[in-house]
Short mmCIF file of C-alpha atoms in Angstrom, two decimals:
data_model
loop_
_atom_site.label_atom_id
_atom_site.label_comp_id
_atom_site.label_asym_id
_atom_site.label_seq_id
_atom_site.Cartn_x
_atom_site.Cartn_y
_atom_site.Cartn_z
CA MET A 1 23.11 0.85 -11.10
CA ILE A 2 22.72 4.66 -10.73
CA SER A 3 24.50 6.82 -8.14
CA VAL A 4 23.96 10.42 -7.04
CA ASN A 5 27.12 11.96 -5.60
CA ASP A 6 27.18 15.24 -3.63
CA VAL A 7 24.42 16.77 -5.79
CA SER A 8 23.33 20.30 -4.89
CA LEU A 9 20.86 22.55 -6.70
CA GLN A 10 19.89 26.07 -5.79
CA TYR A 11 17.66 28.66 -7.50
CA GLY A 12 18.55 32.07 -6.09
CA LYS A 13 18.24 31.77 -2.31
CA ARG A 14 16.08 28.66 -2.55
CA VAL A 15 18.03 25.45 -1.92
CA LEU A 16 16.31 22.39 -3.42
CA PHE A 17 19.10 19.85 -2.81
CA ASP A 18 22.12 20.10 -0.55
CA GLU A 19 24.90 17.54 -1.14
CA VAL A 20 22.58 14.62 -1.83
CA ASN A 21 24.16 11.15 -1.91
CA ILE A 22 22.01 8.18 -2.83
CA LYS A 23 22.27 4.91 -4.78
CA PHE A 24 19.49 3.16 -6.67
CA GLY A 25 20.13 -0.56 -6.98
CA ALA A 26 19.20 -3.03 -9.70
CA GLY A 27 15.82 -4.75 -9.51
CA ASN A 28 14.24 -2.30 -7.05
CA CYS A 29 11.38 0.14 -7.53
CA TYR A 30 11.80 3.51 -5.80
CA GLY A 31 8.88 5.86 -5.12
CA VAL A 32 10.10 9.45 -4.85
CA ILE A 33 7.87 11.41 -2.45
CA GLY A 34 7.86 14.92 -1.03
CA ALA A 35 5.62 17.92 -0.48
CA ASN A 36 4.58 20.14 -3.39
CA GLY A 37 7.61 22.18 -4.43
CA ALA A 38 10.10 19.86 -2.72
CA GLY A 39 11.72 19.10 -6.09
CA LYS A 40 10.49 15.60 -7.01
CA SER A 41 10.21 16.25 -10.76
CA THR A 42 13.39 18.31 -10.70
CA PHE A 43 15.25 15.42 -9.11
CA LEU A 44 14.08 13.08 -11.88
CA LYS A 45 15.31 15.61 -14.45
CA ILE A 46 18.72 15.66 -12.75
CA LEU A 47 18.84 11.85 -12.91
CA SER A 48 17.93 11.88 -16.61
CA GLY A 49 20.41 14.66 -17.47
CA ASP A 50 17.76 17.20 -18.46
CA ILE A 51 18.94 19.51 -15.66
CA ASP A 52 22.54 20.00 -14.52
CA PRO A 53 23.04 20.42 -10.76
CA ASN A 54 25.12 23.31 -9.42
CA LYS A 55 27.43 20.74 -7.88
CA GLY A 56 27.89 16.97 -7.88
CA THR A 57 27.43 14.19 -10.41
CA VAL A 58 25.05 11.42 -11.45
CA SER A 59 26.75 8.25 -12.65
CA ILE A 60 25.20 5.26 -14.40
CA GLU A 61 26.78 1.82 -14.55
CA PRO A 62 28.57 1.51 -17.92
CA GLY A 63 26.54 -0.12 -20.67
CA LYS A 64 23.18 0.47 -18.99
CA ARG A 65 20.33 2.16 -20.85
CA MET A 66 17.95 4.69 -19.28
CA ALA A 67 14.42 5.43 -20.50
CA VAL A 68 12.37 8.43 -19.37
CA LEU A 69 8.66 9.16 -19.63
CA LYS A 70 8.54 12.27 -21.84
CA GLN A 71 6.28 15.17 -20.82
CA ASP A 72 6.09 16.98 -24.19
CA HIS A 73 2.83 15.75 -25.74
CA PHE A 74 3.52 17.46 -29.07
CA ALA A 75 7.11 16.34 -29.75
CA TYR A 76 6.07 13.39 -31.93
CA ASP A 77 2.97 14.84 -33.62
CA GLU A 78 4.23 14.10 -37.16
CA VAL A 79 5.41 10.57 -36.33
CA PRO A 80 3.32 7.38 -36.62
CA VAL A 81 2.30 5.97 -33.24
CA ILE A 82 4.14 2.65 -33.61
CA HIS A 83 7.36 4.43 -34.66
CA THR A 84 7.08 6.81 -31.69
CA VAL A 85 7.12 3.84 -29.35
CA MET A 86 10.13 2.21 -31.03
CA MET A 87 12.01 5.53 -30.90
CA GLY A 88 12.16 4.96 -27.14
CA HIS A 89 15.14 2.66 -27.78
CA THR A 90 17.35 5.30 -29.42
CA GLU A 91 20.20 3.01 -30.50
CA LEU A 92 17.87 0.43 -32.04
CA TRP A 93 15.90 3.12 -33.86
CA GLU A 94 19.09 4.70 -35.27
CA ILE A 95 20.22 1.28 -36.53
CA MET A 96 16.83 0.75 -38.20
CA GLU A 97 16.97 4.18 -39.87
CA GLU A 98 20.54 3.75 -41.10
CA LYS A 99 19.81 0.22 -42.35
CA ASP A 100 16.71 1.39 -44.27
CA ALA A 101 18.65 4.34 -45.77
CA ILE A 102 21.40 2.01 -47.05
CA TYR A 103 18.93 -0.41 -48.64
CA ALA A 104 17.14 2.51 -50.30
CA LYS A 105 20.30 3.64 -52.11
CA PRO A 106 20.10 3.28 -55.91
CA ASP A 107 23.90 2.75 -56.14
CA PHE A 108 24.39 0.13 -53.39
CA SER A 109 28.19 -0.41 -53.02
CA ASP A 110 30.35 -3.11 -51.46
CA GLU A 111 31.03 -0.79 -48.54
CA ASP A 112 27.28 -0.37 -48.09
CA GLY A 113 26.92 -4.16 -48.03
CA ILE A 114 29.56 -4.50 -45.33
CA ARG A 115 27.96 -1.75 -43.23
CA ALA A 116 24.48 -3.23 -43.73
CA SER A 117 25.79 -6.61 -42.56
CA GLU A 118 27.21 -5.02 -39.39
CA LEU A 119 23.91 -3.26 -38.73
CA GLU A 120 21.93 -6.46 -39.29
CA GLY A 121 24.08 -8.19 -36.67
CA LYS A 122 23.47 -5.47 -34.08
CA PHE A 123 19.79 -5.39 -35.04
CA ALA A 124 19.46 -9.13 -34.38
CA GLU A 125 21.36 -8.85 -31.06
CA MET A 126 18.84 -6.22 -29.91
CA ASP A 127 15.91 -8.46 -30.87
CA GLY A 128 15.01 -5.95 -33.57
CA TRP A 129 12.89 -8.44 -35.53
CA ASN A 130 10.36 -8.41 -32.67
CA ALA A 131 10.51 -4.63 -32.13
CA GLU A 132 7.28 -3.78 -33.95
CA SER A 133 5.26 -6.60 -32.40
CA ASP A 134 6.61 -5.70 -28.92
CA ALA A 135 5.66 -2.04 -29.47
CA ALA A 136 2.20 -3.08 -30.63
CA ALA A 137 1.72 -5.26 -27.53
CA LEU A 138 2.62 -2.33 -25.26
CA LEU A 139 0.18 -0.02 -27.07
CA SER A 140 -2.64 -2.56 -26.85
CA GLY A 141 -1.94 -3.15 -23.16
CA LEU A 142 -2.19 0.59 -22.57
CA GLY A 143 -5.55 0.80 -24.33
CA ILE A 144 -4.52 2.06 -27.79
CA ASP A 145 -6.60 0.25 -30.42
CA GLU A 146 -4.70 -1.59 -33.15
CA ALA A 147 -6.40 0.61 -35.75
CA ASP A 148 -4.60 3.62 -34.23
CA HIS A 149 -1.08 2.12 -34.23
CA HIS A 150 -0.17 3.54 -37.65
CA ARG A 151 -1.91 6.91 -37.32
CA LEU A 152 0.10 10.07 -36.65
CA VAL A 153 0.40 11.00 -32.98
CA LYS A 154 -1.22 14.39 -33.69
CA ASP A 155 -4.45 12.58 -34.59
CA LEU A 156 -4.81 11.16 -31.06
CA ASN A 157 -6.47 12.85 -28.10
CA GLY A 158 -4.55 13.98 -25.02
CA SER A 159 -5.15 10.82 -23.01
CA GLN A 160 -4.02 8.62 -25.91
CA LYS A 161 -0.84 10.67 -26.35
CA VAL A 162 0.04 10.10 -22.68
CA ARG A 163 -0.30 6.35 -23.22
CA VAL A 164 1.88 6.40 -26.34
CA LEU A 165 4.65 8.24 -24.48
CA LEU A 166 4.34 5.76 -21.64
CA ALA A 167 4.67 2.85 -24.11
CA GLN A 168 7.76 4.60 -25.53
CA ALA A 169 9.39 4.69 -22.08
CA LEU A 170 8.57 1.03 -21.39
CA PHE A 171 9.74 -0.21 -24.80
CA GLY A 172 12.88 -2.30 -25.17
CA ASN A 173 13.40 -3.39 -21.54
CA PRO A 174 15.50 -0.40 -20.35
CA ASP A 175 17.91 -0.98 -17.46
CA ILE A 176 16.71 2.17 -15.67
CA LEU A 177 13.15 3.45 -16.04
CA ILE A 178 12.23 6.95 -14.85
CA LEU A 179 8.52 7.78 -14.64
CA ASP A 180 7.01 11.11 -13.58
CA GLU A 181 3.27 10.73 -12.79
CA PRO A 182 2.76 7.76 -15.13
CA THR A 183 -0.86 7.11 -14.04
CA ASN A 184 -2.17 10.54 -15.07
CA ASP A 185 -5.12 10.16 -17.49
CA LEU A 186 -5.14 6.36 -17.15
CA ASP A 187 -8.32 4.49 -16.21
CA ILE A 188 -8.38 1.83 -13.48
CA HIS A 189 -7.90 -1.05 -15.92
CA THR A 190 -4.86 0.54 -17.60
CA VAL A 191 -3.31 1.41 -14.22
CA SER A 192 -3.75 -2.23 -13.20
CA TRP A 193 -2.03 -3.33 -16.43
CA LEU A 194 0.86 -0.94 -15.72
CA GLU A 195 1.15 -2.23 -12.14
CA ASP A 196 1.40 -5.81 -13.42
CA PHE A 197 3.96 -4.78 -16.06
CA LEU A 198 6.18 -3.06 -13.48
CA LEU A 199 5.86 -5.93 -11.02
CA GLU A 200 7.29 -8.23 -13.69
CA PHE A 201 9.94 -5.68 -14.71
CA LYS A 202 13.31 -6.91 -13.45
CA ASN A 203 15.32 -3.67 -13.69
CA THR A 204 15.43 -0.39 -11.78
CA VAL A 205 12.34 1.86 -11.62
CA ILE A 206 12.32 5.39 -10.16
CA VAL A 207 8.84 6.91 -10.07
CA VAL A 208 6.99 10.01 -8.85
CA SER A 209 3.27 9.53 -8.30
CA HIS A 210 0.45 10.89 -6.14
CA ASP A 211 -1.41 7.59 -6.49
CA ARG A 212 -0.84 5.80 -3.16
CA HIS A 213 -2.34 2.51 -4.31
CA PHE A 214 0.04 2.51 -7.28
CA LEU A 215 3.04 3.27 -5.05
CA ASP A 216 2.00 0.62 -2.55
CA THR A 217 1.65 -2.00 -5.26
CA ILE A 218 4.94 -1.48 -7.10
CA CYS A 219 7.46 0.09 -4.71
CA THR A 220 10.12 -1.74 -2.73
CA HIS A 221 11.62 1.52 -1.42
CA VAL A 222 10.61 5.12 -0.72
CA ALA A 223 12.96 8.05 -1.43
CA ASP A 224 11.75 10.91 0.76
CA ILE A 225 12.70 14.47 -0.25
CA ASP A 226 12.62 16.72 2.79
CA PHE A 227 14.52 19.92 3.60
CA GLY A 228 17.00 19.54 0.74
CA ALA A 229 17.94 15.99 1.65
CA ILE A 230 16.79 12.61 0.32
CA LYS A 231 16.44 9.67 2.68
CA LEU A 232 15.90 6.11 1.50
CA PHE A 233 13.45 3.81 3.32
CA THR A 234 12.64 0.14 2.71
CA GLY A 235 8.97 -0.64 2.05
CA ASN A 236 6.12 1.01 0.18
CA TYR A 237 4.37 4.33 0.84
CA THR A 238 1.91 3.02 3.43
CA PHE A 239 4.70 1.36 5.39
CA TRP A 240 6.73 4.58 5.30
CA TYR A 241 3.74 6.70 6.35
CA LYS A 242 2.53 4.50 9.20
CA SER A 243 5.98 3.75 10.58
CA SER A 244 7.05 7.41 10.45
CA GLN A 245 3.82 8.48 12.17
CA LEU A 246 4.32 5.84 14.84
CA ALA A 247 7.89 7.03 15.37
CA LEU A 248 6.66 10.65 15.56
CA ASN A 249 4.02 9.78 18.17
CA GLN A 250 6.64 7.98 20.22
CA ARG A 251 9.05 10.90 20.00
CA ASN A 252 6.31 13.22 21.21
CA SER A 253 5.54 10.92 24.14
CA ALA A 254 8.30 11.96 26.50
CA ASN A 255 7.49 9.40 29.20
CA LYS A 256 7.50 6.35 26.92
CA LYS A 257 10.37 4.02 27.69
CA ALA A 258 12.90 3.28 24.96
CA GLU A 259 12.28 -0.48 25.25
CA ASP A 260 8.52 0.04 24.83
CA LYS A 261 9.12 2.12 21.72
CA LYS A 262 11.37 -0.55 20.23
CA LYS A 263 8.86 -3.32 20.99
CA GLU A 264 5.97 -1.39 19.42
CA LEU A 265 7.95 -0.72 16.24
CA GLN A 266 9.04 -4.36 16.04
CA GLU A 267 5.42 -5.50 16.32
CA PHE A 268 4.42 -3.04 13.60
CA ILE A 269 7.14 -4.31 11.25
CA ALA A 270 6.06 -7.91 11.88
CA ARG A 271 2.39 -7.09 11.13
CA PHE A 272 3.25 -5.24 7.95
CA SER A 273 5.63 -7.95 6.81
CA ALA A 274 2.88 -10.54 7.27
CA ASN A 275 0.45 -8.40 5.25
CA ALA A 276 3.06 -7.99 2.53
CA SER A 277 2.97 -11.75 1.97
CA LYS A 278 -0.52 -11.25 0.53
CA SER A 279 0.56 -8.58 -1.92
CA LYS A 280 1.49 -8.98 -5.59
CA GLN A 281 5.12 -8.28 -4.77
CA ALA A 282 5.14 -10.56 -1.74
CA THR A 283 8.47 -12.35 -1.92
CA SER A 284 10.81 -9.42 -2.56
CA ARG A 285 9.03 -7.00 -0.22
CA ARG A 286 8.80 -9.44 2.66
CA LYS A 287 12.52 -10.24 2.40
CA LEU A 288 13.28 -6.52 2.50
CA LEU A 289 10.99 -5.84 5.47
CA ASP A 290 12.46 -8.74 7.42
CA LYS A 291 15.85 -7.00 7.24
CA ILE A 292 14.62 -3.65 8.62
CA ASN A 293 16.35 -2.41 11.73
CA VAL A 294 14.08 -0.58 14.20
CA GLU A 295 16.66 2.20 14.45
CA ASP A 296 16.22 2.84 10.70
CA ILE A 297 12.67 4.12 11.25
CA GLN A 298 12.65 7.88 11.78
CA PRO A 299 9.76 10.30 12.27
CA SER A 300 8.91 12.41 9.24
CA THR A 301 9.30 16.16 9.47
CA ARG A 302 6.56 16.59 6.87
CA ARG A 303 3.58 18.76 7.85
CA TYR A 304 0.08 17.41 7.34
CA PRO A 305 -2.94 19.69 7.13
CA ALA A 306 -5.54 19.33 9.89
CA ILE A 307 -8.66 18.59 7.85
CA ILE A 308 -11.64 18.19 10.18
CA PHE A 309 -15.19 18.25 8.84
CA THR A 310 -17.85 18.89 11.49
CA GLN A 311 -21.63 19.21 11.23
CA ASN A 312 -23.21 22.37 12.63
CA ARG A 313 -26.50 20.45 12.53
CA THR A 314 -27.06 16.70 12.52
CA ALA A 315 -28.96 15.59 9.44
CA GLY A 316 -32.41 14.03 9.65
CA ASP A 317 -33.34 10.80 7.89
CA GLN A 318 -34.28 12.51 4.59
CA ILE A 319 -31.01 13.26 2.79
CA LEU A 320 -31.46 13.33 -1.00
CA GLN A 321 -33.98 11.85 -3.42
CA ILE A 322 -33.47 11.92 -7.20
CA GLU A 323 -36.24 10.93 -9.62
CA GLY A 324 -35.93 10.48 -13.40
CA LEU A 325 -32.95 12.81 -13.73
CA SER A 326 -31.44 12.96 -17.25
CA LYS A 327 -28.74 15.07 -18.86
CA SER A 328 -27.32 15.18 -22.38
CA MET A 329 -24.49 17.14 -23.97
CA ASP A 330 -24.08 17.75 -27.70
CA GLY A 331 -26.89 15.31 -28.37
CA LYS A 332 -25.30 12.47 -26.37
CA ALA A 333 -26.69 11.21 -23.07
CA LEU A 334 -24.45 11.63 -20.03
CA PHE A 335 -26.93 9.83 -17.77
CA LYS A 336 -30.57 8.87 -18.18
CA ASP A 337 -33.61 8.37 -15.92
CA LEU A 338 -31.51 8.41 -12.76
CA ASP A 339 -33.49 7.30 -9.69
CA LEU A 340 -31.58 7.47 -6.44
CA PHE A 341 -32.28 7.60 -2.71
CA VAL A 342 -29.26 8.60 -0.61
CA ASN A 343 -29.32 7.26 2.94
CA LYS A 344 -28.06 9.05 6.02
CA GLY A 345 -24.32 8.44 6.43
CA ASP A 346 -23.81 7.00 2.94
CA LYS A 347 -20.39 7.60 1.46
CA VAL A 348 -21.06 7.29 -2.24
CA ALA A 349 -18.41 7.07 -4.96
CA VAL A 350 -20.00 8.19 -8.23
CA LEU A 351 -18.25 6.67 -11.26
CA SER A 352 -18.54 7.04 -15.01
CA HIS A 353 -16.37 6.38 -18.08
CA ASN A 354 -17.25 9.97 -19.00
CA SER A 355 -16.09 12.33 -16.22
CA LEU A 356 -18.42 15.03 -17.58
CA ALA A 357 -21.38 12.90 -16.47
CA VAL A 358 -20.38 13.05 -12.80
CA THR A 359 -19.42 16.72 -12.98
CA SER A 360 -22.79 17.55 -14.56
CA LEU A 361 -24.67 15.62 -11.87
CA PHE A 362 -22.85 17.49 -9.10
CA GLN A 363 -23.43 20.82 -10.85
CA ILE A 364 -27.15 20.06 -11.14
CA LEU A 365 -27.37 19.13 -7.45
CA ASN A 366 -25.63 22.41 -6.56
CA GLY A 367 -27.82 24.59 -8.81
CA GLU A 368 -25.11 25.40 -11.34
CA GLU A 369 -26.73 23.48 -14.20
CA GLN A 370 -30.22 22.43 -15.24
CA ALA A 371 -31.21 18.82 -15.91
CA ASP A 372 -32.96 17.99 -19.18
CA ARG A 373 -35.73 16.36 -17.16
CA GLY A 374 -36.41 14.88 -13.75
CA GLU A 375 -36.11 16.36 -10.29
CA PHE A 376 -34.26 16.07 -6.99
CA LYS A 377 -34.94 17.12 -3.42
CA PHE A 378 -32.73 17.51 -0.35
CA GLY A 379 -34.17 16.97 3.12
CA GLN A 380 -35.14 20.03 5.20
CA THR A 381 -32.26 19.55 7.64
CA ILE A 382 -29.61 19.31 4.93
CA THR A 383 -26.77 21.76 4.43
CA THR A 384 -24.29 21.08 1.63
CA ALA A 385 -20.68 21.94 0.86
CA TYR A 386 -19.31 21.45 -2.66
CA LEU A 387 -15.75 21.11 -3.93
CA PRO A 388 -15.89 21.55 -7.72
CA ASN A 389 -13.35 20.21 -10.17
CA GLU A 390 -12.81 23.69 -11.61
CA ASN A 391 -12.42 26.43 -9.00
CA GLU A 392 -10.95 29.31 -11.01
CA LYS A 393 -14.05 31.52 -10.67
CA PHE A 394 -13.59 31.65 -6.88
CA PHE A 395 -10.15 33.23 -7.14
CA ASN A 396 -10.65 36.17 -9.52
CA SER A 397 -9.90 38.54 -6.68
CA ASP A 398 -6.93 40.44 -5.29
CA GLU A 399 -8.20 40.09 -1.71
CA ASN A 400 -5.88 38.48 0.81
CA LEU A 401 -6.83 35.01 2.02
CA VAL A 402 -8.29 36.19 5.33
CA ASP A 403 -10.70 38.57 3.58
CA TRP A 404 -11.37 35.97 0.86
CA LEU A 405 -12.41 33.30 3.36
CA ARG A 406 -14.31 35.79 5.54
CA GLU A 407 -16.81 36.26 2.68
CA PHE A 408 -17.90 32.63 3.06
CA SER A 409 -18.48 32.84 6.80
CA ASP A 410 -22.17 33.00 7.71
CA GLY A 411 -21.47 33.69 11.34
CA GLU A 412 -18.15 34.47 13.03
CA LYS A 413 -16.14 37.14 11.17
CA ASP A 414 -13.31 37.56 13.66
CA GLU A 415 -9.89 37.45 11.99
CA VAL A 416 -8.44 35.03 14.55
CA TYR A 417 -11.35 32.65 13.91
CA ILE A 418 -10.92 32.87 10.11
CA ARG A 419 -7.15 32.47 10.33
CA GLY A 420 -7.68 29.29 12.33
CA PHE A 421 -9.28 27.58 9.33
CA LEU A 422 -6.46 28.76 7.06
CA GLY A 423 -3.90 27.58 9.60
CA LYS A 424 -5.39 24.10 9.56
CA MET A 425 -4.60 24.03 5.82
CA LEU A 426 -0.97 25.14 6.46
CA PHE A 427 -1.45 28.84 5.63
CA SER A 428 0.40 30.48 8.52
CA GLY A 429 2.22 33.73 9.23
CA GLU A 430 2.47 35.96 6.17
CA ASP A 431 0.93 33.24 3.95
CA VAL A 432 -2.57 34.36 4.97
CA PHE A 433 -1.97 37.73 3.30
CA LYS A 434 -1.29 36.22 -0.12
CA LYS A 435 -3.59 37.49 -2.85
CA ALA A 436 -6.26 34.99 -3.91
CA ASN A 437 -5.45 35.44 -7.60
CA VAL A 438 -1.78 34.40 -7.32
CA LEU A 439 -2.23 31.02 -5.64
CA SER A 440 -0.99 27.74 -7.11
CA GLY A 441 -3.39 24.93 -7.99
CA GLY A 442 -2.69 23.09 -4.74
CA GLU A 443 -3.09 26.25 -2.65
CA LYS A 444 -6.46 26.96 -4.26
CA VAL A 445 -7.74 23.48 -3.40
CA ARG A 446 -6.54 23.91 0.20
CA CYS A 447 -8.42 27.22 0.37
CA MET A 448 -11.55 25.53 -0.96
CA ILE A 449 -11.21 22.88 1.76
CA SER A 450 -10.94 25.68 4.36
CA LYS A 451 -14.16 27.10 2.92
CA MET A 452 -15.87 23.70 3.25
CA MET A 453 -14.71 23.21 6.85
CA LEU A 454 -15.95 26.70 7.71
CA LYS A 455 -19.47 25.84 6.52
CA GLY A 456 -20.01 22.87 8.84
CA ALA A 457 -22.24 21.06 6.34
CA ASN A 458 -23.81 17.62 6.86
CA VAL A 459 -23.58 16.60 3.16
CA LEU A 460 -20.32 16.96 1.21
CA MET A 461 -20.01 16.76 -2.59
CA LEU A 462 -16.50 16.41 -4.01
CA ASP A 463 -15.50 16.38 -7.68
CA GLU A 464 -11.94 15.00 -8.00
CA PRO A 465 -10.88 16.33 -4.58
CA THR A 466 -7.29 15.07 -4.78
CA ASN A 467 -6.40 17.04 -7.94
CA HIS A 468 -3.36 19.32 -7.38
CA LEU A 469 -2.80 18.07 -3.82
CA ASP A 470 0.42 16.52 -2.54
CA LEU A 471 0.51 13.12 -0.82
CA GLU A 472 0.36 14.69 2.64
CA SER A 473 -2.82 16.65 1.86
CA ILE A 474 -4.38 13.65 0.09
CA THR A 475 -3.68 11.43 3.10
CA ALA A 476 -5.12 13.99 5.53
CA PHE A 477 -8.19 14.52 3.30
CA ASN A 478 -8.67 10.75 3.02
CA ASN A 479 -8.55 10.28 6.80
CA ALA A 480 -10.92 13.21 7.37
CA LEU A 481 -13.60 11.69 5.14
CA ILE A 482 -13.25 8.29 6.82
CA ASP A 483 -13.90 10.00 10.17
CA TYR A 484 -16.65 12.35 8.92
CA PRO A 485 -20.04 11.33 10.40
CA GLY A 486 -22.12 12.95 7.65
CA THR A 487 -23.00 11.94 4.08
CA VAL A 488 -20.53 12.17 1.19
CA LEU A 489 -20.96 12.01 -2.59
CA PHE A 490 -17.66 12.10 -4.44
CA THR A 491 -15.71 11.02 -7.49
CA SER A 492 -11.97 10.44 -7.63
CA HIS A 493 -9.36 8.70 -9.79
CA ASP A 494 -7.38 7.96 -6.61
CA HIS A 495 -7.84 4.22 -6.02
CA GLU A 496 -6.88 4.25 -2.33
CA PHE A 497 -9.01 7.32 -1.63
CA THR A 498 -12.08 5.76 -3.26
CA HIS A 499 -11.62 2.31 -1.73
CA THR A 500 -11.11 3.53 1.86
CA VAL A 501 -13.90 6.14 1.87
CA ALA A 502 -16.76 4.67 -0.18
CA ASP A 503 -19.27 2.15 1.15
CA ARG A 504 -21.57 2.54 -1.85
CA ILE A 505 -20.74 2.71 -5.56
CA ILE A 506 -22.93 4.32 -8.22
CA GLU A 507 -21.80 4.13 -11.85
CA LEU A 508 -23.51 6.40 -14.39
CA THR A 509 -23.96 5.18 -17.96
CA PRO A 510 -25.85 6.71 -20.91
CA ASN A 511 -28.61 4.12 -20.42
CA GLY A 512 -29.00 3.95 -16.65
CA CYS A 513 -26.93 3.39 -13.54
CA ILE A 514 -25.44 0.58 -11.45
CA ASP A 515 -25.95 0.95 -7.70
CA LYS A 516 -24.10 -1.34 -5.28
CA MET A 517 -23.58 -1.26 -1.51
CA CYS A 518 -19.96 -2.44 -1.44
CA SER A 519 -16.36 -1.29 -1.39
CA TYR A 520 -14.59 -0.06 -4.51
CA ASP A 521 -12.34 -3.12 -4.78
CA GLU A 522 -15.34 -5.45 -4.46
CA TYR A 523 -17.09 -3.45 -7.18
CA ILE A 524 -14.33 -3.57 -9.77
CA GLN A 525 -13.75 -7.29 -9.14
CA SER A 526 -17.42 -8.23 -9.40
CA GLU A 527 -18.37 -10.31 -12.44
CA SER A 528 -22.05 -9.39 -12.02
CA VAL A 529 -21.16 -5.70 -12.22
CA ALA A 530 -19.16 -6.29 -15.41
CA ALA A 531 -22.14 -8.10 -16.97
CA GLN A 532 -24.55 -5.34 -15.91
CA ARG A 533 -22.25 -2.66 -17.30
CA GLU A 534 -21.93 -4.47 -20.63
CA LYS A 535 -25.72 -4.72 -20.86
CA LEU A 536 -26.22 -1.00 -20.14
CA VAL A 537 -23.51 0.18 -22.54
CA SER A 538 -24.53 -2.08 -25.46
#
């Protein structure tokens, strides 16, 4: 379907790709993974023709159409929403425009009639008569109200624009679909709709995403970018991660017999294949997994941060009590009369349709904002560590990272000790002497995690902790919170992160809250929760 032949790309001395050869077959969904800066988005741009490699070619099977999720949110500002979607099928749109221009001529000639007849034939072959209704169905599925379908794109908010561009990429059943972070700004219901759409999609999908649940649901293969090469693996992200970690552990165990290694990997494949039979994509994935050769599984060379949260002091039984807490913004309630008792060891996912509600609650609990009314009280033994959604104010400094982190150390100030916490977050060698004010978004979050580990708190509060992190850091962070013995309050759009960490769900609404002791998946599937939410919102 689409082949990459001897592709190389280099910026100065930095080699992103070195003679890459890979084929993407029809009917498969490929998740492209790699550390931050590995070149995932750049690789998609090479596939789509937006970037030319220094060497090599990309070839597409003749007659096949490619669609790409556009990243420019302003390119279609003066275009009606429904037309923007239909413009995703370039050939069909050009036929429609030419056809309309001919019919609008005041001096319609015989030649015009012949040309119009040709265009009408092509239009019918492309199912053009259903184009507008198909575009409308995509928009509605992605959460764009019918009343907005004929507005100009510029009149939509940022989240709505993302959905329109996604509908544009999906429109017209393209043979090859290229998606870069398609779940950004989508709520859980829209992501679920997109998962179902892609599971039914019969053609080739190539996608970059940091959402592991999304990758696990839709992907039949993983394309791993590492050290300038791209290796293809059968299975979804979790299968790739667990099998590569198992292979790595076996490689590091020098005394393990080769036969034992092979047996353990075979048992793992069998277990995963059995679990795949319960997934939405059961049939195709199980067939693929059944064909895996043990020798195909290789350890990953990817580096994972060592995120370990410890408690300098074990918490007592009194953790946090909230009574009658309310907060409004611009005259609208974010949450109202919140009563909450947090138990020792609770891992609470705090949800809201309005992300400002959760951020405001965390800011109030950390003394950065005042509630309109109500009060809260932490227990006497409690120490807290907070990871805010916005961290810019912490990095307005030209100090190096060692000196930056040293400022947050209440006790040990030794450089070796401080560097140890930075090293755990993959800042090694000369990296620790970077200036705080030149860090990337991902580096800043990793520094903030170092700061949290340094504190040794027994209550953690995390506002969208996976933002800006790569899959390796998200996975390590996820595992650290599962193992953490203390209490956690957090919010995240990462489905897998939320489901595997939380044992209690609290949803804030303008008229109260829903409080359930359950997993995230149980919560979103609960009919009683849906009824309670509808009652609170109405």
